[in-house]
Short mmCIF file of C-alpha atoms (C1' of nucleotides) in Angstrom, two decimals:
data_model
loop_
_atom_site.label_atom_id
_atom_site.label_comp_id
_atom_site.label_asym_id
_atom_site.label_seq_id
_atom_site.Cartn_x
_atom_site.Cartn_y
_atom_site.Cartn_z
CA MET A 1 1.85 -11.90 -22.73
CA GLN A 2 1.04 -15.53 -21.99
CA VAL A 3 3.74 -15.71 -19.38
CA VAL A 4 1.97 -18.13 -17.05
CA ALA A 5 2.21 -21.79 -17.95
CA GLU A 6 -0.99 -23.05 -19.51
CA LYS A 7 -1.03 -26.37 -17.71
CA ALA A 8 -3.55 -25.46 -15.03
CA ASP A 9 -7.11 -24.79 -16.10
CA ALA A 10 -8.03 -21.35 -17.32
CA ARG A 11 -9.87 -20.51 -14.10
CA GLN A 12 -6.77 -21.03 -11.97
CA ARG A 13 -4.48 -19.27 -14.42
CA LEU A 14 -6.80 -16.27 -14.36
CA ILE A 15 -6.66 -16.06 -10.56
CA GLU A 16 -2.87 -16.14 -10.49
CA ALA A 17 -2.59 -13.60 -13.27
CA ALA A 18 -5.18 -11.40 -11.56
CA LEU A 19 -3.20 -11.49 -8.30
CA LYS A 20 -0.26 -10.04 -10.17
CA VAL A 21 -2.11 -7.42 -12.19
CA PHE A 22 -4.49 -6.30 -9.42
CA GLY A 23 -1.51 -6.00 -7.09
CA GLU A 24 0.43 -3.89 -9.53
CA HIS A 25 -2.31 -1.57 -10.72
CA GLY A 26 -5.16 -1.79 -8.22
CA PHE A 27 -8.71 -2.75 -9.02
CA LYS A 28 -9.53 0.05 -11.41
CA GLY A 29 -6.07 0.21 -12.89
CA ALA A 30 -5.98 -3.48 -13.72
CA SER A 31 -7.57 -4.20 -17.06
CA THR A 32 -9.27 -7.49 -17.82
CA ARG A 33 -7.30 -7.46 -21.06
CA ALA A 34 -4.01 -7.44 -19.18
CA ILE A 35 -5.17 -10.20 -16.83
CA ALA A 36 -6.42 -12.40 -19.63
CA GLY A 37 -3.26 -11.76 -21.60
CA GLU A 38 -1.05 -12.63 -18.65
CA ALA A 39 -3.08 -15.81 -18.07
CA GLY A 40 -3.08 -16.80 -21.72
CA ALA A 41 -6.87 -16.87 -21.56
CA ASN A 42 -9.68 -15.13 -23.34
CA ILE A 43 -11.16 -11.91 -21.98
CA ALA A 44 -14.63 -13.39 -22.09
CA ALA A 45 -13.52 -16.13 -19.70
CA ILE A 46 -13.62 -13.61 -16.82
CA PRO A 47 -17.35 -12.91 -16.93
CA TYR A 48 -17.85 -16.61 -17.68
CA TYR A 49 -15.98 -17.99 -14.65
CA PHE A 50 -16.28 -15.20 -12.09
CA GLY A 51 -19.34 -13.25 -13.17
CA GLY A 52 -17.18 -10.21 -13.84
CA LYS A 53 -14.14 -8.28 -12.71
CA GLU A 54 -15.37 -7.97 -9.08
CA GLY A 55 -15.88 -11.72 -8.75
CA LEU A 56 -12.35 -12.33 -9.96
CA TYR A 57 -11.02 -9.85 -7.39
CA LEU A 58 -12.76 -11.68 -4.58
CA ALA A 59 -11.48 -15.01 -5.85
CA VAL A 60 -7.96 -13.62 -5.61
CA ALA A 61 -8.51 -12.81 -1.93
CA GLY A 62 -9.49 -16.42 -1.28
CA TYR A 63 -6.43 -17.63 -3.17
CA ILE A 64 -4.16 -15.40 -1.07
CA ALA A 65 -5.72 -16.73 2.13
CA ASP A 66 -5.08 -20.27 0.92
CA GLN A 67 -1.44 -19.51 0.14
CA ILE A 68 -0.69 -17.86 3.48
CA THR A 69 -2.56 -20.49 5.45
CA GLY A 70 -0.57 -23.19 3.70
CA SER A 71 2.68 -21.45 4.55
CA MET A 72 2.11 -20.15 8.07
CA GLY A 73 -0.72 -22.43 9.25
CA PRO A 74 1.39 -25.32 10.63
CA GLY A 75 3.68 -23.00 12.55
CA LEU A 76 0.78 -20.99 13.95
CA ASN A 77 -1.03 -24.15 15.04
CA ALA A 78 2.06 -25.47 16.77
CA ALA A 79 2.59 -22.14 18.50
CA GLY A 80 -1.05 -22.06 19.60
CA LYS A 81 -0.89 -25.53 21.09
CA LEU A 82 2.33 -24.78 22.91
CA ALA A 83 0.91 -21.53 24.25
CA ASP A 84 -2.19 -23.30 25.57
CA ASP A 85 -0.20 -25.99 27.37
CA PRO A 86 0.08 -25.06 31.05
CA ALA A 87 3.37 -26.97 31.26
CA THR A 88 5.02 -24.63 28.78
CA THR A 89 7.85 -22.60 30.31
CA PRO A 90 8.50 -18.92 29.62
CA GLU A 91 11.73 -19.97 27.92
CA GLN A 92 9.76 -22.19 25.53
CA ARG A 93 7.35 -19.34 24.75
CA HIS A 94 10.34 -17.12 24.16
CA GLN A 95 11.87 -19.58 21.70
CA ALA A 96 8.54 -20.25 19.98
CA MET A 97 8.01 -16.55 19.43
CA LEU A 98 11.43 -16.18 17.82
CA ALA A 99 10.74 -19.18 15.60
CA LEU A 100 7.43 -17.66 14.53
CA ALA A 101 9.16 -14.40 13.67
CA ASP A 102 11.79 -16.23 11.62
CA GLY A 103 9.07 -18.03 9.66
CA PHE A 104 7.13 -14.84 9.14
CA ILE A 105 10.16 -13.09 7.68
CA SER A 106 10.83 -16.05 5.41
CA MET A 107 7.33 -15.93 4.01
CA LEU A 108 6.76 -12.19 3.96
CA VAL A 109 10.13 -10.97 2.79
CA GLY A 110 11.81 -14.04 1.35
CA THR A 111 9.30 -15.18 -1.24
CA GLU A 112 8.47 -13.72 -4.59
CA GLU A 113 4.78 -14.48 -4.20
CA ALA A 114 4.63 -12.27 -1.12
CA ALA A 115 5.57 -9.34 -3.33
CA LEU A 116 2.36 -10.01 -5.23
CA TRP A 117 -0.12 -10.51 -2.41
CA ALA A 118 1.37 -7.91 -0.06
CA ARG A 119 0.28 -5.13 -2.40
CA PHE A 120 -3.17 -6.61 -2.58
CA VAL A 121 -3.45 -6.90 1.22
CA VAL A 122 -2.11 -3.41 1.92
CA ARG A 123 -4.56 -1.94 -0.54
CA GLU A 124 -7.36 -3.66 1.35
CA GLN A 125 -6.06 -2.21 4.61
CA PHE A 126 -6.34 1.30 3.25
CA ASP A 127 -9.66 0.78 1.50
CA PRO A 128 -11.33 -2.39 2.75
CA THR A 129 -13.78 -4.20 0.53
CA GLU A 130 -15.47 -7.57 0.89
CA ALA A 131 -12.04 -9.06 0.20
CA PHE A 132 -10.73 -7.67 3.50
CA ASP A 133 -13.26 -9.75 5.44
CA VAL A 134 -11.88 -12.87 3.81
CA LEU A 135 -8.29 -11.92 4.61
CA TYR A 136 -9.03 -10.86 8.17
CA ASP A 137 -11.15 -13.88 9.09
CA ARG A 138 -8.87 -16.46 7.52
CA VAL A 139 -5.39 -14.97 7.98
CA MET A 140 -4.99 -11.91 10.18
CA GLY A 141 -7.34 -12.91 12.97
CA PRO A 142 -5.90 -16.41 13.55
CA SER A 143 -2.34 -15.11 13.27
CA TYR A 144 -2.98 -12.45 15.88
CA VAL A 145 -4.53 -14.96 18.27
CA ALA A 146 -1.55 -17.29 18.13
CA ILE A 147 0.91 -14.47 18.75
CA ALA A 148 -1.18 -13.03 21.58
CA LYS A 149 -1.34 -16.37 23.37
CA LEU A 150 2.43 -16.67 23.20
CA LEU A 151 3.33 -13.10 24.01
CA GLY A 152 0.65 -12.10 26.54
CA PRO A 153 2.09 -14.11 29.43
CA LEU A 154 5.64 -13.04 28.55
CA LEU A 155 4.69 -9.37 28.76
CA GLY A 156 2.57 -9.94 31.84
CA LEU A 157 -0.49 -8.39 30.23
CA GLN A 158 -4.14 -9.45 30.26
CA PRO A 159 -5.04 -11.53 27.19
CA ASP A 160 -7.84 -9.21 26.02
CA SER A 161 -6.41 -5.89 27.16
CA ASP A 162 -6.09 -3.09 24.65
CA VAL A 163 -2.51 -2.47 25.68
CA LEU A 164 -1.53 -6.04 24.81
CA LYS A 165 -3.26 -5.77 21.44
CA LEU A 166 -1.51 -2.51 20.60
CA ARG A 167 1.89 -3.75 21.72
CA ILE A 168 1.45 -6.89 19.62
CA PHE A 169 0.48 -4.97 16.50
CA SER A 170 3.45 -2.74 17.09
CA VAL A 171 5.64 -5.85 17.25
CA ILE A 172 4.10 -7.21 14.06
CA GLY A 173 5.01 -3.91 12.43
CA GLN A 174 8.66 -4.66 13.14
CA ALA A 175 8.44 -7.46 10.58
CA LEU A 176 5.92 -5.96 8.17
CA VAL A 177 8.14 -2.97 7.56
CA PHE A 178 10.64 -5.08 5.62
CA ARG A 179 7.99 -5.64 2.97
CA VAL A 180 6.07 -2.38 3.20
CA ALA A 181 9.11 -0.09 3.20
CA ARG A 182 11.23 -2.38 1.06
CA ALA A 183 12.31 0.29 -1.41
CA ALA A 184 13.48 2.69 1.30
CA ILE A 185 15.29 -0.08 3.18
CA LEU A 186 17.08 -1.33 0.08
CA ARG A 187 18.17 2.19 -0.77
CA ARG A 188 19.47 2.93 2.73
CA LEU A 189 21.35 -0.38 2.96
CA GLU A 190 22.58 0.11 -0.61
CA TRP A 191 21.21 -3.30 -1.47
CA ASP A 192 19.72 -4.14 -4.84
CA ALA A 193 17.58 -6.96 -3.49
CA TYR A 194 17.09 -9.20 -0.46
CA THR A 195 19.29 -12.31 -0.61
CA PRO A 196 19.25 -15.34 1.71
CA GLU A 197 22.23 -13.94 3.62
CA ARG A 198 20.52 -10.57 3.99
CA LEU A 199 17.36 -12.30 5.20
CA ASP A 200 19.48 -13.79 7.97
CA GLN A 201 20.65 -10.31 8.90
CA ILE A 202 17.04 -9.13 8.96
CA ARG A 203 16.00 -12.05 11.16
CA ALA A 204 18.88 -11.32 13.53
CA ALA A 205 17.93 -7.63 13.82
CA LEU A 206 14.29 -8.49 14.40
CA ARG A 207 15.28 -11.09 17.00
CA ALA A 208 17.38 -8.56 18.86
CA ASN A 209 14.43 -6.18 19.17
CA LEU A 210 12.01 -8.97 20.08
CA ILE A 211 14.31 -10.35 22.76
CA ALA A 212 14.63 -6.88 24.29
CA ILE A 213 10.84 -6.53 24.41
CA MET A 214 10.27 -10.02 25.79
CA ASP A 215 13.03 -9.78 28.36
CA ALA A 216 11.74 -6.45 29.65
CA GLY A 217 8.51 -8.21 30.67
CA ARG A 218 10.40 -10.89 32.56
CA PRO A 219 11.10 -10.70 36.26
CA ALA A 220 14.81 -10.53 36.93
CA MET B 1 -17.90 17.29 -6.96
CA GLN B 2 -16.18 20.65 -6.44
CA VAL B 3 -15.50 19.80 -2.81
CA VAL B 4 -12.24 21.66 -2.43
CA ALA B 5 -12.56 25.39 -1.77
CA GLU B 6 -11.83 27.44 -4.84
CA LYS B 7 -9.89 30.12 -3.04
CA ALA B 8 -6.43 28.88 -3.90
CA ASP B 9 -5.40 28.98 -7.51
CA ALA B 10 -6.38 26.15 -9.80
CA ARG B 11 -2.87 24.76 -9.85
CA GLN B 12 -2.79 24.25 -6.10
CA ARG B 13 -6.35 22.91 -5.97
CA LEU B 14 -5.43 20.36 -8.62
CA ILE B 15 -2.47 19.11 -6.59
CA GLU B 16 -4.55 18.65 -3.46
CA ALA B 17 -7.36 16.94 -5.34
CA ALA B 18 -4.83 14.74 -7.13
CA LEU B 19 -3.30 13.66 -3.81
CA LYS B 20 -6.69 12.37 -2.78
CA VAL B 21 -7.69 10.70 -6.03
CA PHE B 22 -4.26 9.20 -6.81
CA GLY B 23 -4.14 7.88 -3.25
CA GLU B 24 -7.53 6.26 -3.52
CA HIS B 25 -7.28 4.75 -6.98
CA GLY B 26 -3.62 4.67 -7.91
CA PHE B 27 -2.10 6.29 -10.95
CA LYS B 28 -3.96 4.39 -13.62
CA GLY B 29 -7.18 4.17 -11.63
CA ALA B 30 -7.33 7.90 -11.03
CA SER B 31 -9.00 9.73 -13.89
CA THR B 32 -8.12 13.28 -14.78
CA ARG B 33 -11.85 13.93 -14.94
CA ALA B 34 -12.28 12.90 -11.29
CA ILE B 35 -9.30 15.01 -10.23
CA ALA B 36 -10.49 18.06 -12.10
CA GLY B 37 -14.01 17.58 -10.73
CA GLU B 38 -12.74 17.29 -7.16
CA ALA B 39 -10.64 20.40 -7.65
CA GLY B 40 -13.41 22.36 -9.29
CA ALA B 41 -11.14 22.91 -12.24
CA ASN B 42 -11.22 22.14 -15.92
CA ILE B 43 -9.79 18.91 -17.28
CA ALA B 44 -7.69 20.80 -19.77
CA ALA B 45 -5.96 22.58 -16.89
CA ILE B 46 -3.95 19.41 -16.15
CA PRO B 47 -2.04 19.29 -19.43
CA TYR B 48 -1.82 23.07 -19.24
CA TYR B 49 -0.21 23.34 -15.79
CA PHE B 50 1.63 20.03 -15.45
CA GLY B 51 2.17 18.87 -19.00
CA GLY B 52 -0.03 15.85 -18.39
CA LYS B 53 -1.11 13.29 -15.83
CA GLU B 54 2.46 12.19 -15.00
CA GLY B 55 3.55 15.73 -14.28
CA LEU B 56 0.67 16.17 -11.87
CA TYR B 57 1.64 12.93 -10.11
CA LEU B 58 5.19 14.16 -9.58
CA ALA B 59 3.92 17.51 -8.33
CA VAL B 60 1.91 15.61 -5.72
CA ALA B 61 5.09 13.93 -4.47
CA GLY B 62 6.69 17.33 -3.97
CA TYR B 63 3.61 18.56 -2.14
CA ILE B 64 3.71 15.55 0.21
CA ALA B 65 7.38 16.16 0.94
CA ASP B 66 6.55 19.79 1.77
CA GLN B 67 3.76 18.75 4.13
CA ILE B 68 5.80 16.18 6.03
CA THR B 69 8.84 18.42 6.22
CA GLY B 70 6.69 21.17 7.67
CA SER B 71 5.29 18.80 10.28
CA MET B 72 8.30 16.72 11.28
CA GLY B 73 11.17 18.98 10.23
CA PRO B 74 11.53 21.06 13.40
CA GLY B 75 11.43 17.99 15.65
CA LEU B 76 13.92 16.13 13.49
CA ASN B 77 16.29 19.09 13.42
CA ALA B 78 16.14 19.45 17.19
CA ALA B 79 16.76 15.72 17.62
CA GLY B 80 19.69 15.87 15.22
CA LYS B 81 21.35 18.75 17.04
CA LEU B 82 20.87 17.09 20.40
CA ALA B 83 22.30 13.85 19.08
CA ASP B 84 25.37 15.62 17.70
CA ASP B 85 26.11 17.42 20.95
CA PRO B 86 28.83 15.52 22.85
CA ALA B 87 27.40 16.80 26.14
CA THR B 88 24.10 14.99 25.57
CA THR B 89 23.46 12.25 28.13
CA PRO B 90 21.99 8.85 27.33
CA GLU B 91 18.92 9.84 29.34
CA GLN B 92 18.44 12.88 27.10
CA ARG B 93 18.75 10.72 23.99
CA HIS B 94 16.27 8.33 25.50
CA GLN B 95 13.73 11.11 26.11
CA ALA B 96 14.32 12.70 22.71
CA MET B 97 13.64 9.38 21.01
CA LEU B 98 10.35 8.97 22.84
CA ALA B 99 9.35 12.53 21.95
CA LEU B 100 10.16 11.85 18.30
CA ALA B 101 8.01 8.73 18.38
CA ASP B 102 5.11 10.64 19.93
CA GLY B 103 5.31 13.26 17.23
CA PHE B 104 5.54 10.66 14.51
CA ILE B 105 2.38 8.94 15.74
CA SER B 106 0.58 12.28 15.91
CA MET B 107 1.40 13.06 12.32
CA LEU B 108 1.16 9.59 10.80
CA VAL B 109 -1.88 8.24 12.62
CA GLY B 110 -3.55 11.31 14.05
CA THR B 111 -4.05 13.45 10.98
CA GLU B 112 -6.54 13.08 8.19
CA GLU B 113 -4.03 14.24 5.59
CA ALA B 114 -1.76 11.32 6.46
CA ALA B 115 -4.51 8.99 5.29
CA LEU B 116 -4.12 10.58 1.88
CA TRP B 117 -0.38 10.65 1.48
CA ALA B 118 0.32 7.34 3.21
CA ARG B 119 -1.38 5.48 0.37
CA PHE B 120 0.66 7.45 -2.13
CA VAL B 121 3.93 6.74 -0.32
CA VAL B 122 3.26 3.03 0.20
CA ARG B 123 2.41 2.65 -3.45
CA GLU B 124 5.78 4.18 -4.29
CA GLN B 125 7.50 1.73 -1.93
CA PHE B 126 6.05 -1.21 -3.82
CA ASP B 127 6.55 0.23 -7.28
CA PRO B 128 8.98 3.15 -7.14
CA THR B 129 8.81 5.82 -9.81
CA GLU B 130 10.54 9.16 -10.09
CA ALA B 131 8.26 10.29 -7.25
CA PHE B 132 10.03 7.90 -4.85
CA ASP B 133 13.32 9.72 -5.35
CA VAL B 134 11.66 12.95 -4.23
CA LEU B 135 10.15 11.30 -1.15
CA TYR B 136 13.32 9.45 -0.19
CA ASP B 137 15.69 12.37 -0.63
CA ARG B 138 13.50 14.93 1.09
CA VAL B 139 11.70 12.88 3.76
CA MET B 140 12.81 9.31 4.40
CA GLY B 141 16.55 9.85 4.21
CA PRO B 142 16.72 12.83 6.60
CA SER B 143 14.29 11.15 9.02
CA TYR B 144 16.40 8.01 9.14
CA VAL B 145 19.58 9.98 9.77
CA ALA B 146 18.11 11.82 12.76
CA ILE B 147 16.80 8.60 14.31
CA ALA B 148 20.07 6.78 13.71
CA LYS B 149 22.11 9.49 15.39
CA LEU B 150 19.89 9.28 18.46
CA LEU B 151 19.54 5.55 18.65
CA GLY B 152 22.94 4.29 17.52
CA PRO B 153 24.78 5.22 20.72
CA LEU B 154 21.90 3.92 22.86
CA LEU B 155 22.08 0.52 21.21
CA GLY B 156 25.85 0.53 21.24
CA LEU B 157 26.06 -0.07 17.49
CA GLN B 158 28.30 1.46 14.83
CA PRO B 159 26.60 4.38 13.05
CA ASP B 160 26.89 2.89 9.58
CA SER B 161 26.56 -0.77 10.43
CA ASP B 162 23.92 -2.81 8.65
CA VAL B 163 22.63 -4.19 11.91
CA LEU B 164 21.89 -0.69 13.22
CA LYS B 165 20.10 0.21 9.99
CA LEU B 166 17.96 -2.92 10.11
CA ARG B 167 17.11 -2.53 13.79
CA ILE B 168 16.11 1.09 13.19
CA PHE B 169 13.85 0.24 10.26
CA SER B 170 12.31 -2.47 12.40
CA VAL B 171 11.66 0.12 15.09
CA ILE B 172 10.15 2.49 12.55
CA GLY B 173 7.82 -0.33 11.55
CA GLN B 174 6.44 -0.34 15.08
CA ALA B 175 4.89 3.04 14.34
CA LEU B 176 4.15 2.62 10.64
CA VAL B 177 1.96 -0.38 11.33
CA PHE B 178 -0.70 1.80 12.91
CA ARG B 179 -1.29 3.44 9.55
CA VAL B 180 -0.48 0.55 7.24
CA ALA B 181 -2.53 -2.09 9.08
CA ARG B 182 -5.14 0.37 10.32
CA ALA B 183 -8.14 -1.66 9.20
CA ALA B 184 -6.95 -4.86 10.92
CA ILE B 185 -6.05 -2.99 14.10
CA LEU B 186 -9.39 -1.20 14.28
CA ARG B 187 -11.20 -4.49 13.77
CA ARG B 188 -9.21 -6.33 16.46
CA LEU B 189 -9.61 -3.51 18.98
CA GLU B 190 -13.28 -3.18 18.01
CA TRP B 191 -12.70 0.49 17.35
CA ASP B 192 -14.48 2.41 14.63
CA ALA B 193 -11.76 5.05 14.34
CA TYR B 194 -8.70 6.42 16.10
CA THR B 195 -9.61 9.12 18.65
CA PRO B 196 -7.26 11.40 20.64
CA GLU B 197 -7.60 9.10 23.67
CA ARG B 198 -6.81 6.06 21.57
CA LEU B 199 -3.81 7.83 20.07
CA ASP B 200 -2.54 8.20 23.64
CA GLN B 201 -2.94 4.46 24.13
CA ILE B 202 -1.02 3.85 20.92
CA ARG B 203 1.76 6.19 21.98
CA ALA B 204 1.96 4.43 25.35
CA ALA B 205 2.20 0.96 23.76
CA LEU B 206 4.85 2.15 21.33
CA ARG B 207 6.78 3.81 24.17
CA ALA B 208 6.74 0.58 26.17
CA ASN B 209 8.32 -1.33 23.28
CA LEU B 210 10.81 1.43 22.55
CA ILE B 211 11.89 1.68 26.17
CA ALA B 212 12.46 -2.07 26.30
CA ILE B 213 14.63 -1.90 23.18
CA MET B 214 16.60 1.14 24.35
CA ASP B 215 17.10 -0.18 27.89
CA ALA B 216 18.39 -3.52 26.62
CA GLY B 217 21.31 -1.65 25.00
CA ARG B 218 22.15 0.13 28.24
CA PRO B 219 24.75 -1.13 30.68
CA ALA B 220 23.10 -2.08 33.97
"C1'" DG C 1 -15.70 -24.26 -22.59
"C1'" DT C 2 -13.46 -21.11 -25.69
"C1'" DC C 3 -13.52 -18.10 -29.34
"C1'" DT C 4 -14.62 -13.55 -32.48
"C1'" DA C 5 -17.13 -9.50 -33.07
"C1'" DT C 6 -19.14 -5.69 -31.34
"C1'" DA C 7 -21.82 -2.64 -28.41
"C1'" DG C 8 -21.56 1.09 -25.22
"C1'" DT C 9 -18.80 3.73 -22.05
"C1'" DC C 10 -14.93 6.24 -20.34
"C1'" DG C 11 -10.06 7.46 -20.73
"C1'" DG C 12 -6.27 11.51 -21.76
"C1'" DA C 13 -4.98 14.98 -24.76
"C1'" DT C 14 -5.70 18.65 -28.07
"C1'" DA C 15 -7.62 22.66 -30.78
"C1'" DG C 16 -9.35 26.84 -30.66
"C1'" DA C 17 -12.91 30.30 -28.87
"C1'" DC C 18 -13.15 33.76 -25.33
"C1'" DG D 1 -5.92 31.33 -17.91
"C1'" DT D 2 -10.19 28.93 -18.51
"C1'" DC D 3 -13.60 27.09 -21.23
"C1'" DT D 4 -16.25 23.75 -24.93
"C1'" DA D 5 -15.96 20.49 -28.38
"C1'" DT D 6 -13.92 16.65 -30.14
"C1'" DC D 7 -10.61 12.98 -31.48
"C1'" DC D 8 -9.25 8.47 -30.79
"C1'" DG D 9 -7.82 4.78 -28.09
"C1'" DA D 10 -8.91 1.53 -24.19
"C1'" DC D 11 -12.18 -0.25 -21.24
"C1'" DT D 12 -15.92 -4.12 -19.63
"C1'" DA D 13 -19.40 -6.95 -20.95
"C1'" DT D 14 -22.37 -9.43 -24.11
"C1'" DA D 15 -24.04 -12.12 -28.12
"C1'" DG D 16 -23.54 -15.81 -30.62
"C1'" DA D 17 -20.55 -19.09 -33.61
"C1'" DC D 18 -18.01 -23.30 -32.97
#
DNA sequence: GTCTATAGTCGGATAGAC
DNA sequence: GTCTATCCGACTATAGAC
């Protein structure tokens, strides 16, 4: 295939090609031949650089964590700081939460790369391997914490209560669904693909639900 | 392996074994040898009954649609009739929606079989094949319609508007997440598995979010 | 560090006995 | 309808040249 540009070194090209092929076909279904072909590299380079197919898989998990951290990290840090500040008003938390949701949709639904790593991550959710530890510790855990610090006070729930955790995951699902049920959503909306305008519609719908949930926790 | 009871005929045993193995390893990753072994059947029975591996895969999609229809069908039909009845009050719609959500959680999160077919369905969402058409036409489409008829009037949105569709899918995501992000949720809650008591907690958290969304659409 | 060649295994499908 | 035997292609990993 040799689709990927051969500028970066073979090691990096292999990781990016592996992300694509592992995502599409799973661990067993992905062949080292297909990955090497996609990367424009030799098959023998995989045992050479990563010790084997498993090592390459784990390297892909680290690469995904890097990508998501680079994209969402700044926003999550800002949200965390704001949430920790005692001077922050409920209205500011409210706005910060909506901004976080907008950014999450942009990354998760709006980028082509997300189509690649989402499959990888979902697979790990169903059948966790060592790669799940990497993703949870570096991406999911920190993301949850930032959201919980923002949303807990708005919902009037204890920071470490199970009910807060479950309500937050449920809220996260409101955004995840646009990636995880993409095919069904596109078919129902009679869309062929998500466009920037349609992403705005998605953000607006998500905002409407979030505002309802956040406002219900507010004293009148 | 020969785990599956050999009472049913080989054809049926193959479908049930294939659901498990396709779910775990994907289409390419699943070997006909593993499926036949799990079913306690001969490898040659797969080309014989289904024409080949692809035919077996499609038969699994039909089997999943049967299972879900059997589980959710009665509730969806009842909800649809209630939603169509002009005498139905908003409060009745409200309650019917919560009941539907409870049932959905029971089936999606509370059953062991859902662990099998959820992987299959999610895979089809990311990379739809002919099997997706079966699942959409027989399961996803009818489910959406019933929910939309209940929820549209409560949210005060036009039945066929894009914003209603997107808000409904977002709401559906609130429940889906408990299956699709199961590993992350279990880790954050420090649970080892979902139990009946924990399913009640999940239903309560989902209800809280749903009530907030439905009440926001109500005139004070 | 990258290549070719090849070893050893496992894949799906078929033929034909029973 | 179910089995064994077998074909042939695809798989991962290694050895060793360059």
